mmCIF file of C-alpha atoms in Angstrom:
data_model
loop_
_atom_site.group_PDB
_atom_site.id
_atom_site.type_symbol
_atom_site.label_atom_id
_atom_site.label_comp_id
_atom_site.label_asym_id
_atom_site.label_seq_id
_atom_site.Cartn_x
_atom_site.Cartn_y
_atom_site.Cartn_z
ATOM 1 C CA UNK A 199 5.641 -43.680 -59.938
ATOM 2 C CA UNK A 200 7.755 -42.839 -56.871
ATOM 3 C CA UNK A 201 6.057 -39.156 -56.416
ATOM 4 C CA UNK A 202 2.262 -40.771 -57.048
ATOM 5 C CA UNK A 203 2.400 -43.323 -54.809
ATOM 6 C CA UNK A 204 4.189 -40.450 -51.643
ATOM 7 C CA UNK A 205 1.773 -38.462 -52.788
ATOM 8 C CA UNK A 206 -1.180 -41.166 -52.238
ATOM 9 C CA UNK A 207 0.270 -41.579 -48.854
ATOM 10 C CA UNK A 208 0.246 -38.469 -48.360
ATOM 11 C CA UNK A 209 -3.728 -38.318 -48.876
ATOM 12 C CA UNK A 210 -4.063 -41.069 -46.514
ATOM 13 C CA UNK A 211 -1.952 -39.469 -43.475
ATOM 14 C CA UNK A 212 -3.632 -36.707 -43.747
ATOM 15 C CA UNK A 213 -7.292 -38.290 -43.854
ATOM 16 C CA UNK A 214 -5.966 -40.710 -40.761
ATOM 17 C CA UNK A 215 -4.778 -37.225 -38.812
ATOM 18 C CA UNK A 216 -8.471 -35.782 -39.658
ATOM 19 C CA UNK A 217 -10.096 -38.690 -38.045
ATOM 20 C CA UNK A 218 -7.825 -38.193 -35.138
ATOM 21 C CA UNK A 219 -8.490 -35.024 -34.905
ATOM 22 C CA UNK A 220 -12.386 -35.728 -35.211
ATOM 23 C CA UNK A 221 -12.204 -38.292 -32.222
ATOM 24 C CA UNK A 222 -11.336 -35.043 -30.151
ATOM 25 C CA UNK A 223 -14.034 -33.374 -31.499
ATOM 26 C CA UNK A 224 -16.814 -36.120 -30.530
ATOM 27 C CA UNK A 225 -18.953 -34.494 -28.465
ATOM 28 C CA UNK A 226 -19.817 -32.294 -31.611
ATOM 29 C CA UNK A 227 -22.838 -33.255 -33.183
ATOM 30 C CA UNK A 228 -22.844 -31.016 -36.371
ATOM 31 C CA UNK A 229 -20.627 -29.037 -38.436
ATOM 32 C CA UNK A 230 -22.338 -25.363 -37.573
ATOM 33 C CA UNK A 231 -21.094 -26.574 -33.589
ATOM 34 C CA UNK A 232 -17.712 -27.495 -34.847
ATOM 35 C CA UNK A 233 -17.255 -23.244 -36.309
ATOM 36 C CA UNK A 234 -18.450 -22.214 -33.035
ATOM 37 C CA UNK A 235 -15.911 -24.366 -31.497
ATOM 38 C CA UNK A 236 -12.966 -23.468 -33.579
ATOM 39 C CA UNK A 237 -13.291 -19.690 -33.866
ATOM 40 C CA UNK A 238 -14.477 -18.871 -30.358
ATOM 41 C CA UNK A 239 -11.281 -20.759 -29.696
ATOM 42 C CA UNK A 240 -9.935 -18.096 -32.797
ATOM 43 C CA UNK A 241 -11.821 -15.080 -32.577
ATOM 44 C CA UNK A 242 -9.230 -12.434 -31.526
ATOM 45 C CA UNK A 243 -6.566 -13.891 -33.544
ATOM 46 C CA UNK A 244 -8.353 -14.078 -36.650
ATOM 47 C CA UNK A 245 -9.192 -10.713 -35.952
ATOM 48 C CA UNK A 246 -5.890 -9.374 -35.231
ATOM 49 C CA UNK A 247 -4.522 -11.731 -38.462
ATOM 50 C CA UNK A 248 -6.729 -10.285 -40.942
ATOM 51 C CA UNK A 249 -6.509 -6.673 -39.581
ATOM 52 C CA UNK A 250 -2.704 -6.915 -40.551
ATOM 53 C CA UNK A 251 -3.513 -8.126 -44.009
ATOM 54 C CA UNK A 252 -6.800 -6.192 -44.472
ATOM 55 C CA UNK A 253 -5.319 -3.900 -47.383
ATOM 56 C CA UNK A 254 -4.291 -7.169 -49.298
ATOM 57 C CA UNK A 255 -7.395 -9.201 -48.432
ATOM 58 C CA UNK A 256 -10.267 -6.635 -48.036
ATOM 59 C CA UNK A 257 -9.527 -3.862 -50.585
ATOM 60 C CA UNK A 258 -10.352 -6.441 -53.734
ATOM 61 C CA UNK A 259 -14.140 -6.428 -52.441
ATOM 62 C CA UNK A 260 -14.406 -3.381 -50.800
ATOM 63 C CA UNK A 261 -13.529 -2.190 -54.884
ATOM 64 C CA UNK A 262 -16.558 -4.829 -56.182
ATOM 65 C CA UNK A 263 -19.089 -2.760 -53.917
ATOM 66 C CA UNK A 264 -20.427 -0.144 -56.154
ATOM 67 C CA UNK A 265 -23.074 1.027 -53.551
ATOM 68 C CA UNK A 266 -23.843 4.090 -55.222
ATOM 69 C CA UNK A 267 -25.429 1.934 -58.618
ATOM 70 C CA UNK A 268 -27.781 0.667 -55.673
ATOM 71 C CA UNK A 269 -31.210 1.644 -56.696
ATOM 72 C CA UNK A 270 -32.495 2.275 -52.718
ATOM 73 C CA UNK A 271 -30.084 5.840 -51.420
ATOM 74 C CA UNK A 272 -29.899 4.121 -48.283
ATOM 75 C CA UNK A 273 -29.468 0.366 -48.598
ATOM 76 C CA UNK A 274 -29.811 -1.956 -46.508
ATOM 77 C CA UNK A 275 -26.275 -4.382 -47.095
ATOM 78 C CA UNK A 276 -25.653 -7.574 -45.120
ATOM 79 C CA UNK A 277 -22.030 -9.472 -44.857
ATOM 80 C CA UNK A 278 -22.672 -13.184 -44.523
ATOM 81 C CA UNK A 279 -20.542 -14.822 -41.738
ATOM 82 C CA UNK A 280 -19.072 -11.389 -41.132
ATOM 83 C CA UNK A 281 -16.496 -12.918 -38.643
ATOM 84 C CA UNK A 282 -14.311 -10.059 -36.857
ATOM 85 C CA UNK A 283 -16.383 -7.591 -38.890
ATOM 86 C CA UNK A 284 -13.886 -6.145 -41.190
ATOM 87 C CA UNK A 285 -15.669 -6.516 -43.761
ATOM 88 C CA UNK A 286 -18.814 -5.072 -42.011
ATOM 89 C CA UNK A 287 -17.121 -2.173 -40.844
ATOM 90 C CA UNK A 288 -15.357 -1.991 -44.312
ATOM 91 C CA UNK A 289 -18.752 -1.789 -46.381
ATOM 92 C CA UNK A 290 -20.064 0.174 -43.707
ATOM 93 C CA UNK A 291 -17.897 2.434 -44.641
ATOM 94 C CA UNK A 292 -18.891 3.008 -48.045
ATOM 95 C CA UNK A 293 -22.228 2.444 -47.300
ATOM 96 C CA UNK A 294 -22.843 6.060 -45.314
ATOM 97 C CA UNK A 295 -26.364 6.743 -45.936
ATOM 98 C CA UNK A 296 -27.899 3.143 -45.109
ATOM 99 C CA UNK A 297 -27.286 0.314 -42.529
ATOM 100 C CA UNK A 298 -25.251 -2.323 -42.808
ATOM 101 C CA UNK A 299 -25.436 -5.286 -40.945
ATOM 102 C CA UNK A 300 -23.254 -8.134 -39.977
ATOM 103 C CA UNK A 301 -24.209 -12.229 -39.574
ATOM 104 C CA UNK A 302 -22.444 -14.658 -37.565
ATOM 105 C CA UNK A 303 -23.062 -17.947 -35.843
ATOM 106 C CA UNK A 304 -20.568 -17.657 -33.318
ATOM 107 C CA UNK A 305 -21.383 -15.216 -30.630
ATOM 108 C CA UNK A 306 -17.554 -14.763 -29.428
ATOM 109 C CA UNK A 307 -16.875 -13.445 -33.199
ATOM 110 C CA UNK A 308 -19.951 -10.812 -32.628
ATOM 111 C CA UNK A 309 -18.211 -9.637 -29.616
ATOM 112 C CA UNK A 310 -14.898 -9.073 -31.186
ATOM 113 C CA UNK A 311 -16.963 -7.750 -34.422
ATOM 114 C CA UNK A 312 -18.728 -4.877 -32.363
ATOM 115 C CA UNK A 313 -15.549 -4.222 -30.468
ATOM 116 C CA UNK A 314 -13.775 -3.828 -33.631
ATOM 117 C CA UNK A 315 -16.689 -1.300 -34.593
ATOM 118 C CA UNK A 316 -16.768 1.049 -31.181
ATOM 119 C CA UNK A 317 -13.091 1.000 -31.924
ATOM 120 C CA UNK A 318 -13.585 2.119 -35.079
ATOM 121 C CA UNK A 319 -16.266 4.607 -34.669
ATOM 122 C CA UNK A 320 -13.850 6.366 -32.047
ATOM 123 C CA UNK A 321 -11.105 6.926 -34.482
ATOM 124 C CA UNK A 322 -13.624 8.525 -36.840
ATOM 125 C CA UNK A 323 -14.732 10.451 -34.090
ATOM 126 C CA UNK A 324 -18.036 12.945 -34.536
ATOM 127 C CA UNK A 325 -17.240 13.466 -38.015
ATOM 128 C CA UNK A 326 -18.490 10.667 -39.313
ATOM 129 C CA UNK A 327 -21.405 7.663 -38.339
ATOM 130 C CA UNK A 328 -21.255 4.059 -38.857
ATOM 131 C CA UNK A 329 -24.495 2.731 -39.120
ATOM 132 C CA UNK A 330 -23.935 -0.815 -38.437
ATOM 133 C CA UNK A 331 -25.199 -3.460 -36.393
ATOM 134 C CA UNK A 332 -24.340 -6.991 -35.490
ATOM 135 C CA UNK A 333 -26.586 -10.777 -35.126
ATOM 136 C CA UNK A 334 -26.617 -13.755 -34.890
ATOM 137 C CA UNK A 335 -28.212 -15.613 -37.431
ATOM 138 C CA UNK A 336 -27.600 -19.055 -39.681
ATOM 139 C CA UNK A 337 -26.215 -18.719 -43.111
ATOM 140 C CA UNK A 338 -28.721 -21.427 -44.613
ATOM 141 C CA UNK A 339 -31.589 -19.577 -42.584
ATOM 142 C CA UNK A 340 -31.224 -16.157 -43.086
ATOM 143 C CA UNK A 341 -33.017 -14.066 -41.140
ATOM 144 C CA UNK A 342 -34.598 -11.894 -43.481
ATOM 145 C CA UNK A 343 -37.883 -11.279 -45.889
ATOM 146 C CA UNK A 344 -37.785 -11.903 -49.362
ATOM 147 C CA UNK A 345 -37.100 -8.804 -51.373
ATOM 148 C CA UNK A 346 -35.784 -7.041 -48.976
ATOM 149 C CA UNK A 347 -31.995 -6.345 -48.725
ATOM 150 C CA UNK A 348 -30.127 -4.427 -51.581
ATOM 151 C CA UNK A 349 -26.545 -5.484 -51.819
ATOM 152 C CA UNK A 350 -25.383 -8.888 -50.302
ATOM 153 C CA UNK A 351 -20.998 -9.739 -49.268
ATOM 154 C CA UNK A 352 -19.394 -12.637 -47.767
ATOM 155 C CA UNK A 353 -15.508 -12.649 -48.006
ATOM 156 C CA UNK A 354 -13.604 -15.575 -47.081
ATOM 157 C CA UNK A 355 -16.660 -17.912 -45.987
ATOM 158 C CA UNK A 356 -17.920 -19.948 -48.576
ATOM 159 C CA UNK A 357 -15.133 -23.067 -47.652
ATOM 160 C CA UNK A 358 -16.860 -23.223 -44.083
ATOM 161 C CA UNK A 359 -20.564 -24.017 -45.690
ATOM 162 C CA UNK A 360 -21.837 -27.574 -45.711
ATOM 163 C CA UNK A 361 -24.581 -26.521 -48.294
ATOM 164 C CA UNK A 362 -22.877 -23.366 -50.540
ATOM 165 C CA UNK A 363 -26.183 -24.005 -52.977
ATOM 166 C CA UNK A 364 -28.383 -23.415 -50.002
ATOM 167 C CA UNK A 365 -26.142 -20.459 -48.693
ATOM 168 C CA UNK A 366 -26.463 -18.986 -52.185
ATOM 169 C CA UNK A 367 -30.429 -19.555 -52.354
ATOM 170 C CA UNK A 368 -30.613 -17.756 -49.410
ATOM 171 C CA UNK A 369 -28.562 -14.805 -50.816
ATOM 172 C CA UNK A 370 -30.659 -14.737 -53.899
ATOM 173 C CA UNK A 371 -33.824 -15.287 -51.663
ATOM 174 C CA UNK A 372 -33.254 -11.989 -49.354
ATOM 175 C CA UNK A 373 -31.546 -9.700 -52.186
ATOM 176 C CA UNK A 374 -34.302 -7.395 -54.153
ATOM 177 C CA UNK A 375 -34.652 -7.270 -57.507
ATOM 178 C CA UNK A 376 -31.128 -5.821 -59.255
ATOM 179 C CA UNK A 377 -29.899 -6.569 -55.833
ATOM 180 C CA UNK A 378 -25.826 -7.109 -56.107
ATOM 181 C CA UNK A 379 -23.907 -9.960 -54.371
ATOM 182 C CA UNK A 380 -20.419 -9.696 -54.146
ATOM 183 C CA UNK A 381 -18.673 -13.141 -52.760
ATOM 184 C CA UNK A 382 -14.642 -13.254 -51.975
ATOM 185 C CA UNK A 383 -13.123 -16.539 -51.347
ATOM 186 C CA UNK A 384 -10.461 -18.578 -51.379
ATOM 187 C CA UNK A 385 -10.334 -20.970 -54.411
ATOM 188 C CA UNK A 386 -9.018 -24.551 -55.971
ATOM 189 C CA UNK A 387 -6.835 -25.169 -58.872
ATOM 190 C CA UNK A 388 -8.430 -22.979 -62.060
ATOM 191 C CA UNK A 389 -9.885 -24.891 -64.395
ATOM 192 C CA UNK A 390 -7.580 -22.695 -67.386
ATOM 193 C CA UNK A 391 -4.316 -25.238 -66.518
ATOM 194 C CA UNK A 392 -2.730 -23.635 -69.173
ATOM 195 C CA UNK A 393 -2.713 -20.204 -67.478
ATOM 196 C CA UNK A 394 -1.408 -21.808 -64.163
ATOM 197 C CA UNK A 395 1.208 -24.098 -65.057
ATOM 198 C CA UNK A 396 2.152 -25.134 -61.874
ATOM 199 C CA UNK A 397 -0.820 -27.738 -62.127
ATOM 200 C CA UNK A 398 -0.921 -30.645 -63.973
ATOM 201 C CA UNK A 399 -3.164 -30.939 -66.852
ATOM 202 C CA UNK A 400 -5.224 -34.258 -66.165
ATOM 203 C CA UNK A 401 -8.366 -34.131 -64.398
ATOM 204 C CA UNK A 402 -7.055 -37.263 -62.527
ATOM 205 C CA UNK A 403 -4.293 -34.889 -61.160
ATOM 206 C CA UNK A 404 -6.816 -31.832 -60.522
ATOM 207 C CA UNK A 405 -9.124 -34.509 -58.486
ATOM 208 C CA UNK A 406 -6.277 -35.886 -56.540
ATOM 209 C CA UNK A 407 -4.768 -31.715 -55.521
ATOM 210 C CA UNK A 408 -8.469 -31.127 -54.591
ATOM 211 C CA UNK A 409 -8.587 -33.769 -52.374
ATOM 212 C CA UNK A 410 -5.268 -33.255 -50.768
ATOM 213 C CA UNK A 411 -5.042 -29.157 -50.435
ATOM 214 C CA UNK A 412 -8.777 -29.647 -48.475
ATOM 215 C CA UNK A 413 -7.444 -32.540 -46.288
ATOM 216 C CA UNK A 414 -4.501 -30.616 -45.184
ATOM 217 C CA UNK A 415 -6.963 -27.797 -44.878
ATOM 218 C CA UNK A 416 -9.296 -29.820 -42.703
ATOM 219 C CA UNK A 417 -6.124 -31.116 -40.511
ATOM 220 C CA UNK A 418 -5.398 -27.006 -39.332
ATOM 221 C CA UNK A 419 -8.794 -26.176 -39.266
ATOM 222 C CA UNK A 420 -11.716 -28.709 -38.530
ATOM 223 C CA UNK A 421 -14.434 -25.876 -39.127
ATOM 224 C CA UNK A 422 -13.376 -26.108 -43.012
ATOM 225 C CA UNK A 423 -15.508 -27.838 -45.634
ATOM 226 C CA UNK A 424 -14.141 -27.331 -48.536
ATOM 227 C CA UNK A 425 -12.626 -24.784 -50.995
ATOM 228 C CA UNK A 426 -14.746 -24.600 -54.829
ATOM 229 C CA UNK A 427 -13.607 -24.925 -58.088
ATOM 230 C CA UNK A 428 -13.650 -21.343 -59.718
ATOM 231 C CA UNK A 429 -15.719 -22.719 -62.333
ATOM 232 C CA UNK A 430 -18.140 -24.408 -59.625
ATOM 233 C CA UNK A 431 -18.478 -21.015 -57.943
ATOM 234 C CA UNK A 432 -19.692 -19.373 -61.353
ATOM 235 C CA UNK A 433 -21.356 -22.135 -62.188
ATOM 236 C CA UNK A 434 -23.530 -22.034 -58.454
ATOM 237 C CA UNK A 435 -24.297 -18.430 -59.330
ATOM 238 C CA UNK A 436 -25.933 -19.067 -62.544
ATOM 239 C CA UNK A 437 -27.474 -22.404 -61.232
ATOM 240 C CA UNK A 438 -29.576 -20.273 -58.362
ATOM 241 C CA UNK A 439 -30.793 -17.461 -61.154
ATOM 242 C CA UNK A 440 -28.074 -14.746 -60.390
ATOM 243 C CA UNK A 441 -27.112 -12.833 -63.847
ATOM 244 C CA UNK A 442 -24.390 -10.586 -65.326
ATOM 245 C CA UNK A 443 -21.973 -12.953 -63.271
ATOM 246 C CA UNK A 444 -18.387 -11.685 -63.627
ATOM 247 C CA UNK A 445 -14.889 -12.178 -61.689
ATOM 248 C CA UNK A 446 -14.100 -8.616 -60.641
ATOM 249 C CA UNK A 447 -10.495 -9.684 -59.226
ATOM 250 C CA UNK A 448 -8.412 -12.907 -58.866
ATOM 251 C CA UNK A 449 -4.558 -12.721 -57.167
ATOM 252 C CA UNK A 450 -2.320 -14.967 -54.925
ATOM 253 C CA UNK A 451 -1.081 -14.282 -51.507
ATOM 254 C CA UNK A 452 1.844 -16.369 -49.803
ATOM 255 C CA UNK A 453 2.369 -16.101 -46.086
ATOM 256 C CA UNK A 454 3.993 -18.557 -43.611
ATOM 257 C CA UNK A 455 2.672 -22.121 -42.908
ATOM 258 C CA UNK A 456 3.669 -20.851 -39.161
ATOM 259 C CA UNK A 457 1.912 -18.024 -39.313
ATOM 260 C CA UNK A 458 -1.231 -19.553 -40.589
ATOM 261 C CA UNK A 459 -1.295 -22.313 -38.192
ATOM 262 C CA UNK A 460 -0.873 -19.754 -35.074
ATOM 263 C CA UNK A 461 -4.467 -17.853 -36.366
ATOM 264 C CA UNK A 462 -5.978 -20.950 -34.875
ATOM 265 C CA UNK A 463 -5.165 -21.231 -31.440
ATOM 266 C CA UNK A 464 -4.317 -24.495 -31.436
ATOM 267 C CA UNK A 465 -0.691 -24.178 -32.945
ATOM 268 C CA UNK A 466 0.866 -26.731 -30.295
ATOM 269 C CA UNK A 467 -2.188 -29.853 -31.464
ATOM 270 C CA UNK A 468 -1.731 -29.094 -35.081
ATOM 271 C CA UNK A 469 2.419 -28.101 -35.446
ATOM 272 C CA UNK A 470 2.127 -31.534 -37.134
ATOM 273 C CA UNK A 471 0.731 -30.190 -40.480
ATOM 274 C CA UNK A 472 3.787 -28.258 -40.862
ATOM 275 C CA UNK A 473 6.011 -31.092 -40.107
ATOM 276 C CA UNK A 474 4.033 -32.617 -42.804
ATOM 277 C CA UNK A 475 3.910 -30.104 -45.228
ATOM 278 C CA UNK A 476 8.212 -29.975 -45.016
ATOM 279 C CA UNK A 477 7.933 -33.753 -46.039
ATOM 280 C CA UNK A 478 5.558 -32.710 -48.964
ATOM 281 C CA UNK A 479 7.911 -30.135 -50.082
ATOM 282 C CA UNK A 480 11.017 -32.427 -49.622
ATOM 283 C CA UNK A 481 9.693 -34.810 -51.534
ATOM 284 C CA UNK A 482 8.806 -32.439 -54.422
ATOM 285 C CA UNK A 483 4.727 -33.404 -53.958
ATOM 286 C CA UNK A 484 2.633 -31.058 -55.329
ATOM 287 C CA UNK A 485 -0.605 -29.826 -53.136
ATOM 288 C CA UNK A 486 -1.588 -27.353 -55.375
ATOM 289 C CA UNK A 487 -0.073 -24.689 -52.178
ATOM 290 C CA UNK A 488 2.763 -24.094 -54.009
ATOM 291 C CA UNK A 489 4.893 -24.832 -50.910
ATOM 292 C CA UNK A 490 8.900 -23.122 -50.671
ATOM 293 C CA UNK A 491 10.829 -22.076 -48.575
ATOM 294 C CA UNK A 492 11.561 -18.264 -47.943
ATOM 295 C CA UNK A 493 15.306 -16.418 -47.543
ATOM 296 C CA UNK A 494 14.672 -17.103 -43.994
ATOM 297 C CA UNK A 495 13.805 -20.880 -44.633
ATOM 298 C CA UNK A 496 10.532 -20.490 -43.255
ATOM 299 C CA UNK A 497 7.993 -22.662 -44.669
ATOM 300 C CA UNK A 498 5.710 -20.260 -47.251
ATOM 301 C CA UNK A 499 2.396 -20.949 -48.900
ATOM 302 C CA UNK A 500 -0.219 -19.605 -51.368
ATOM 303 C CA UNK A 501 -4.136 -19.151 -51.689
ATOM 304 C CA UNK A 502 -5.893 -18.292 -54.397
ATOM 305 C CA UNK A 503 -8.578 -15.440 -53.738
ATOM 306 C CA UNK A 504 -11.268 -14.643 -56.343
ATOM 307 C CA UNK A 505 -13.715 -11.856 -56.028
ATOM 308 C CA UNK A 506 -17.683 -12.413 -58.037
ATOM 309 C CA UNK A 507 -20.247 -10.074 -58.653
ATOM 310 C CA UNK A 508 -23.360 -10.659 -59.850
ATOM 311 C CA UNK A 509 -27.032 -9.693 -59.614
ATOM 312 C CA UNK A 510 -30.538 -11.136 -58.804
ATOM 313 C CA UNK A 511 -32.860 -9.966 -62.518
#
């Protein structure tokens, strides 16, 4: 009874932090301003973050892009809210004989993105071209025809969208006919309990770590919306017409609450969801993070990363 009732509080703390939080944030009118806020704040250190963990975090969907079972021998390939561009520059790679384009709202993020690109095109040197190019653009708006890209990626994006049905209509819209998307994000409890026995079996419980994991998500990074279900994310595939749907990876990565805080900016205003997090873990809560503490008593974490690919018929 004890651990429900810290654990409601818990919920309620962090949903009273959020609204504090939000009352800094007032002079932004909607959630698209709020991403440009926090990762123009973020841009280089996201970029720098996930260039350190790029082998662990990229590689999985790099793997799911089979550009060469592409119909068109120079596709056209777009990375939804490409970010930094490591992903851009990633599929580029593999995508030698086509063009490959990255779309972000945030403009600061394009300028680090095309950075990261010259940088990259100078350690290839003359040997080798990256045909890649950078805009701005709205994920629920893309801005392209029908019918007319071949492969589409996002990686790591999905928990940012208001509308993930209308980000995925617009995927399905734009893709061609046996056009591939491959989507990477990070993920909620599984559904398969059994499998992961570190949640609880009721629904109840499930409903209650949903709630909590994406408040404490919100509290370090306003510019979240919220992570899916693994079972919602298949199911919002088949929902918009995609076919042959399958999970082409799945794995767990721990790092340090510290560390993740830092990637914001803004570790100083939000230190207090690791002070909160330590109570959590004292108290033996469970958030569905997995929270413990590492040989150097740091404060450690893990997300859940699943990789989909499917195709438009």
């Amino acid at each position: 009874m004890t651990h429900n009732i810290f654990k409601k509080l818990a919920i309620q703390t962090c949903r009273q932090t959020f609204k504090h939080e939000k009352r800094h944030l007032s002079k932004i009118n909607t959630h698209d301003e709020r991403i440009q806020q926090e990762f123009t704040t973020s841009a280089k250190l996201f970029s720098d973050a996930m260039s350190k963990r790029a082998t662990r975090l990229l590689s999985p969907l790099l793997k799911a892009c089979d550009v060469s079972q592409l119909k068109n021998p120079k596709p056209t390939i777009v990375d939804v809210a490409c970010g930094p561009g490591l992903t851009t520059i990633g599929v580029s790679k593999l995508n030698k004989y086509g063009k490959t384009i990255g779309l972000d709202i945030t403009n600061e993020m394009l300028r680090v993105a095309r950075n990261n690109a010259e940088k990259e095109q100078q350690a290839l040197g003359n040997g080798e071209k990256l045909h890649i190019e950078f805009r701005t653009g709205n994920v629920e708006h893309l801005p392209f025809e029908p019918d007319s890209v071949d492969m589409v990626v996002s990686r790591l994006a999905f928990h940012h969208f208001v509308s993930p049905k209308k980000v995925m209509s617009e995927i399905f819209r734009v893709l061609k006919r046996t056009g591939t998307a491959v989507i990477m994000d990070i993920v909620t409890a599984n559904d398969d309990k059994a499998k992961y026995s570190h949640y609880k079996t009721s629904s109840k419980e499930c409903t209650r770590l949903y709630e909590l994991c994406n408040a404490i998500e919100k509290l370090r990074d306003p510019s979240h919306h919220g992570f899916l279900w693994e079972s919602d994310m298949l199911h919002l595939f088949e929902s918009t017409g995609f076919e042959r749907v399958e999970t082409t990876d799945k794995f767990e990565d721990a790092r340090t609450v510290r560390q993740w805080i830092e990637q914001t900016g803004s570790y100083d205003q939000r230190r207090g969801v690791e002070v909160l997090l330590r109570e959590l873990l004292e108290h033996k809560v469970d958030t569905g993070m997995q929270l413990h503490l590492n040989d150097q008593h740091e404060l450690m974490f893990v997300h859940r990363y699943v990789v989909w690919r499917a195709h438009k018929p």
